[in-house]
Amino acid sequence: MNTSEQEPTISELFDLSGKVALVTGASGCLGRAFATALVEAGATVVIGSRTKERAESAAAQLTDSKGGTHYGVAIDYLDEGSIQSGFEEATRAAGRVDILINNGHERDAHDLTNIEAQDFNRVLANSTGYFLLARHLRDHVVERKAAGNVVMIGSMYGVVGSYPDAYEGVSPASPVSYQALKGGIVQMTRHLAVYWAKDGVRVNCLSPGPFPPDNAPAEMVKRLITKSPMGRMGKPSELKGSLVFLASDASSYVTGQNLLVDGGWTAW
Ligand SMILES: NC(=O)c1ccc[n+]([C@@H]2O[C@H](COP(=O)([O-])OP(=O)(O)OC[C@H]3O[C@@H](n4cnc5c(N)ncnc54)[C@H](OP(=O)(O)O)[C@@H]3O)[C@@H](O)[C@H]2O)c1
């Protein structure tokens, strides 16, 4: 028997047909690209946003060539009750959840010169929300005796400090609380991956480099470009391949890793 005939093909490995993915923050810039990528790979998508209306509106904007139905639920990472009710609603609406993309987060513009303790703690609470939602996914798939997959969205700023001269006088774009949040998410990924591997739940982190939105200060973007080995900023669509890789069987032997998609930012 030729065993190679039984090996999955590349298109089978990346195929998410029949899977349900919950993506938070998909009303935002990168989350929209993540949700689009998952639909294009064949998944049914449930979008989480702080308001159900925004989530449903983002889900309605997804273009699905196969005519699939996608859903929206309210999930606020800073509200434990909303995390539970949002996850339950997602499983009710779509029948189940197999993949979780922990992407949305509440921003805070204070930097290290002026942040107060309560604002710092509020930013860190986003990672509590990431954990609680991931644990709902883990418990749900274990109960179903199914496999689960969690992708945390980190940042290059969970791995390296920022260049002060890129922001000085222009923008508090890289607050100290954000650095603490994202570094913690990268490490939490490793911890959960180890504990949940035997439950059939993989946990990885996808860390974007610089993907400034269209309304980012032009001077800041100009300075950031000088810090990039590739000499340019990323486009949201350049995260789609890595996201589907981590969310699919294409990465079936990968867990606890942090995949940086940063144009080489952290390589020098
Ligand atoms: N853009 C970049 O350059 C970059 C670089 C590195 C990492 N990242 C990471 O990528 C992710 C997405 O970034 P982005 O640039 O797409 O941000 P964004 O456009 O600001 O979107 C963030 C989303 O988070 C949701 N959100 C806000 N507070 C929330 C809360 N308390 N609970 C649940 N959801 C909440 C918002 O949705 P609603 O208002 O609908 O609730 C919003 O759509 C973030 O984790 C960010 O740290 C981005």
Coordinates of C-alpha atoms and ligand atoms in Angstrom, one line a residue:
M1 CA 0.0 0.0 0.0
N2 CA 1.3 3.4 -0.9
T3 CA 0.9 5.4 2.4
S4 CA 1.6 8.7 0.7
E5 CA -1.8 8.4 -1.0
Q6 CA -3.4 8.7 2.4
E7 CA -1.5 11.9 3.4
P8 CA -3.6 15.0 3.4
T9 CA -2.9 17.4 0.6
I10 CA -2.0 21.0 1.1
S11 CA -5.4 22.2 0.2
E12 CA -7.0 19.7 2.7
L13 CA -4.6 20.9 5.4
F14 CA -5.7 24.5 5.1
D15 CA -9.4 23.7 4.5
L16 CA -11.6 24.9 7.3
S17 CA -14.9 23.6 5.8
G18 CA -17.2 22.4 8.6
K19 CA -15.4 24.3 11.3
V20 CA -16.8 27.1 13.4
A21 CA -14.5 30.0 14.3
L22 CA -15.2 32.7 16.9
V23 CA -13.3 35.9 16.2
T24 CA -13.4 38.8 18.5
G25 CA -12.8 42.4 17.5
A26 CA -13.7 41.7 13.9
S27 CA -15.3 45.1 13.5
G28 CA -11.7 46.4 13.7
C29 CA -9.0 46.7 11.1
L30 CA -7.1 43.4 11.5
G31 CA -10.0 41.4 12.9
R32 CA -11.9 42.0 9.6
A33 CA -9.0 40.5 7.7
F34 CA -8.9 37.5 10.1
A35 CA -12.7 36.9 9.7
T36 CA -12.5 37.2 5.9
A37 CA -9.6 34.7 5.8
L38 CA -11.5 32.2 7.9
V39 CA -14.6 32.4 5.7
E40 CA -12.4 32.1 2.5
A41 CA -10.9 28.9 4.0
G42 CA -14.4 27.5 4.4
A43 CA -15.2 28.2 8.1
T44 CA -18.5 29.5 9.6
V45 CA -17.6 32.6 11.5
V46 CA -19.1 34.1 14.7
I47 CA -17.9 37.7 15.3
G48 CA -17.6 39.0 18.8
S49 CA -17.9 42.7 19.5
R50 CA -18.8 44.7 22.6
T51 CA -22.2 45.3 21.0
K52 CA -24.3 42.7 19.2
E53 CA -25.4 45.2 16.6
R54 CA -21.8 45.9 15.5
A55 CA -21.0 42.2 15.6
E56 CA -24.0 41.4 13.4
S57 CA -23.2 44.2 11.0
A58 CA -19.6 43.0 10.6
A59 CA -20.8 39.4 10.1
A60 CA -23.3 40.7 7.4
Q61 CA -20.4 42.3 5.6
L62 CA -18.5 39.1 5.1
T63 CA -18.5 37.9 1.5
D64 CA -19.0 34.1 1.3
S65 CA -18.8 32.6 -2.1
K66 CA -20.6 29.5 -0.8
G67 CA -23.4 31.5 0.7
G68 CA -22.8 30.4 4.3
T69 CA -24.4 32.1 7.2
H70 CA -22.2 34.0 9.8
Y71 CA -23.2 35.3 13.1
G72 CA -22.6 38.2 15.6
V73 CA -22.5 38.0 19.4
A74 CA -21.8 40.5 22.2
I75 CA -18.5 39.8 24.0
D76 CA -16.7 42.3 26.2
Y77 CA -13.3 41.1 27.6
L78 CA -13.7 43.3 30.6
D79 CA -17.0 41.8 31.6
E80 CA -16.9 38.1 32.8
G81 CA -20.6 37.7 32.5
S82 CA -20.5 38.9 28.9
I83 CA -17.7 36.4 28.1
Q84 CA -19.8 33.5 29.3
S85 CA -23.1 34.6 27.7
G86 CA -21.3 35.5 24.5
F87 CA -19.6 32.1 24.2
E88 CA -22.9 30.3 25.0
E89 CA -24.7 32.4 22.4
A90 CA -22.0 31.6 19.8
T91 CA -22.4 27.9 20.4
R92 CA -26.2 28.2 20.2
A93 CA -26.1 30.2 17.0
A94 CA -23.5 28.2 15.1
G95 CA -24.1 24.8 16.8
R96 CA -20.5 24.7 18.3
V97 CA -17.2 26.5 18.3
D98 CA -13.9 24.8 17.2
I99 CA -11.6 27.7 16.8
L100 CA -11.2 30.9 18.8
I101 CA -9.3 34.0 17.7
N102 CA -8.7 36.2 20.7
N103 CA -8.1 39.5 18.8
G104 CA -10.1 42.4 20.1
H105 CA -8.9 44.5 23.0
E106 CA -9.6 47.8 24.7
R107 CA -7.0 50.4 24.0
D108 CA -5.7 53.0 26.4
A109 CA -3.7 56.0 25.2
H110 CA -1.8 56.8 28.4
D111 CA 2.0 56.3 28.2
L112 CA 4.4 55.7 31.0
T113 CA 4.6 59.3 32.0
N114 CA 0.9 59.7 32.9
I115 CA -0.8 56.3 33.3
E116 CA -2.6 55.7 36.6
A117 CA -2.9 52.3 38.3
Q118 CA -6.5 51.8 37.5
D119 CA -6.0 52.4 33.7
F120 CA -3.0 50.1 33.7
N121 CA -5.0 47.3 35.4
R122 CA -7.9 47.9 33.0
V123 CA -5.5 47.2 30.0
L124 CA -4.2 44.1 31.7
A125 CA -7.7 42.8 32.2
N126 CA -7.9 42.2 28.5
S127 CA -5.6 39.2 29.0
T128 CA -7.9 37.9 31.8
G129 CA -10.7 38.1 29.2
Y130 CA -8.5 36.2 26.6
F131 CA -7.9 33.4 29.2
L132 CA -11.6 33.1 30.3
L133 CA -12.8 32.9 26.7
A134 CA -10.1 30.4 25.9
R135 CA -11.1 28.2 28.9
H136 CA -14.7 28.3 27.7
L137 CA -13.5 26.9 24.3
R138 CA -11.3 24.3 26.0
D139 CA -14.2 23.1 28.2
H140 CA -16.6 23.1 25.3
V141 CA -14.4 21.0 23.0
V142 CA -13.4 18.6 25.8
E143 CA -17.1 18.0 26.6
R144 CA -17.7 17.3 22.9
K145 CA -14.6 15.1 22.6
A146 CA -13.5 17.3 19.8
A147 CA -10.3 19.1 18.9
G148 CA -9.9 22.8 19.7
N149 CA -7.7 25.6 18.5
V150 CA -6.9 28.9 20.1
V151 CA -5.0 31.7 18.3
M152 CA -4.1 34.6 20.6
I153 CA -3.3 37.9 18.8
G154 CA -0.1 39.3 20.4
S155 CA 2.2 41.9 19.0
M156 CA 5.9 42.5 18.2
Y157 CA 5.6 44.7 21.3
G158 CA 5.2 41.6 23.4
V159 CA 8.7 40.6 22.3
V160 CA 10.7 43.8 21.8
G161 CA 10.5 47.3 23.3
S162 CA 9.5 50.2 21.1
Y163 CA 11.9 52.8 19.7
P164 CA 11.2 56.0 21.7
D165 CA 12.2 58.2 18.8
A166 CA 9.5 56.7 16.6
Y167 CA 6.7 58.1 18.8
E168 CA 8.2 61.1 20.6
G169 CA 6.1 64.2 20.1
V170 CA 3.8 62.4 17.7
S171 CA 1.8 59.7 19.4
P172 CA 1.6 57.6 22.6
A173 CA 1.1 54.7 20.3
S174 CA 3.1 52.2 22.3
P175 CA 1.9 52.5 26.0
V176 CA 3.7 50.6 28.7
S177 CA 0.5 48.8 29.7
Y178 CA 0.3 47.5 26.1
Q179 CA 3.8 46.1 26.3
A180 CA 2.9 44.3 29.6
L181 CA -0.4 43.0 28.1
K182 CA 1.2 41.6 25.0
G183 CA 4.3 40.1 26.7
G184 CA 1.9 38.4 29.0
I185 CA -0.2 37.0 26.2
V186 CA 2.8 35.5 24.5
Q187 CA 3.8 33.8 27.7
M188 CA 0.2 32.7 28.5
T189 CA 0.1 31.0 25.1
R190 CA 3.0 28.7 26.1
H191 CA 1.5 27.9 29.4
L192 CA -2.0 27.0 28.1
A193 CA -0.5 25.1 25.2
V194 CA 1.3 22.8 27.6
Y195 CA -1.6 22.2 29.9
W196 CA -4.2 21.7 27.2
A197 CA -2.1 19.7 24.7
K198 CA -3.5 16.4 26.1
D199 CA -7.0 17.7 25.8
G200 CA -6.5 18.1 22.0
V201 CA -6.5 21.9 22.2
R202 CA -3.7 23.7 20.5
V203 CA -2.8 27.3 21.5
N204 CA -0.6 29.6 19.5
C205 CA 0.0 33.3 19.2
L206 CA 0.1 35.4 16.0
S207 CA 2.1 38.6 16.6
P208 CA 1.7 41.3 14.1
G209 CA 4.3 43.9 13.5
P210 CA 3.4 47.4 12.3
F211 CA 0.0 47.5 10.6
P212 CA -1.1 51.2 11.2
P213 CA -4.7 52.1 10.3
D214 CA -5.3 54.6 7.6
N215 CA -5.9 57.4 10.1
A216 CA -2.5 56.8 12.0
P217 CA -0.4 60.0 12.2
A218 CA 1.6 60.3 9.0
E219 CA 4.8 61.4 10.8
M220 CA 4.7 58.3 13.0
V221 CA 4.3 56.0 10.0
K222 CA 7.2 57.7 8.3
R223 CA 9.4 57.1 11.3
L224 CA 8.2 53.5 11.7
I225 CA 9.1 52.8 8.1
T226 CA 12.7 53.6 8.8
K227 CA 12.7 50.9 11.5
S228 CA 11.5 48.2 9.2
P229 CA 14.0 46.0 7.3
M230 CA 11.4 45.7 4.5
G231 CA 11.1 49.5 4.5
R232 CA 7.3 49.4 4.6
M233 CA 4.3 48.8 6.8
G234 CA 2.2 45.6 6.7
K235 CA -1.2 45.3 5.0
P236 CA -3.9 43.4 6.9
S237 CA -4.2 40.9 4.1
E238 CA -0.6 39.9 4.8
L239 CA -1.8 38.3 8.0
K240 CA -4.4 36.1 6.4
G241 CA -2.1 33.2 5.4
S242 CA -0.5 32.9 8.9
L243 CA -3.8 33.1 10.6
V244 CA -5.3 30.3 8.6
F245 CA -2.1 28.3 9.0
L246 CA -2.4 28.4 12.8
A247 CA -6.2 27.9 12.8
S248 CA -6.0 24.8 10.5
D249 CA -4.5 21.3 10.4
A250 CA -1.7 22.9 8.4
S251 CA -0.1 23.5 11.8
S252 CA -1.4 20.3 13.4
Y253 CA 2.0 19.7 15.2
V254 CA 2.5 23.3 16.3
T255 CA 1.5 24.5 19.7
G256 CA 2.8 27.1 22.2
Q257 CA 4.5 29.1 19.5
N258 CA 4.5 32.8 18.7
L259 CA 4.5 33.5 15.0
L260 CA 5.8 37.0 14.2
V261 CA 4.5 38.6 11.0
D262 CA 6.5 41.9 11.1
G263 CA 8.4 42.5 7.9
G264 CA 11.6 41.5 9.8
W265 CA 11.1 44.1 12.6
T266 CA 12.3 41.7 15.3
A267 CA 15.0 40.1 13.2
W268 CA 17.6 42.9 13.6
Ligands
LIG1 N1 -2.7 47.3 14.0 C1 -1.5 47.0 14.4 O1 -0.5 47.6 13.9 C2 -1.3 45.9 15.4 C3 0.0 45.5 15.6 C4 0.3 44.5 16.6 C5 -0.8 43.9 17.2 N2 -2.0 44.3 16.9 C6 -3.1 43.6 17.6 O2 -4.1 43.2 16.7 C7 -5.4 43.2 17.3 C8 -6.3 44.0 16.5 O3 -5.8 45.3 16.3 P1 -6.5 46.4 15.3 O4 -5.4 47.3 14.9 O5 -7.3 45.7 14.3 O6 -7.4 47.2 16.4 P2 -8.8 47.9 16.2 O7 -9.0 48.3 14.8 O8 -8.8 49.0 17.2 O9 -9.8 46.8 16.6 C9 -9.9 46.4 17.9 C10 -11.3 45.8 18.1 O10 -11.3 45.4 19.5 C11 -12.7 45.4 19.9 N3 -12.7 45.7 21.3 C12 -12.4 46.9 22.0 N4 -12.6 46.8 23.3 C13 -13.0 45.5 23.5 C14 -13.4 44.8 24.7 N5 -13.3 45.3 25.9 N6 -13.8 43.5 24.5 C15 -13.9 42.9 23.3 N7 -13.5 43.6 22.2 C16 -13.1 44.8 22.3 C17 -13.3 46.6 19.1 O11 -14.6 46.1 18.6 P3 -15.9 46.7 19.1 O12 -15.8 48.2 19.3 O13 -16.9 46.4 18.1 O14 -16.2 46.0 20.5 C18 -12.4 46.7 17.9 O15 -13.0 46.4 16.7 C19 -5.2 43.8 18.7 O16 -5.0 42.7 19.6 C20 -3.8 44.5 18.6 O17 -3.2 44.6 19.8 C21 -2.3 45.3 16.0

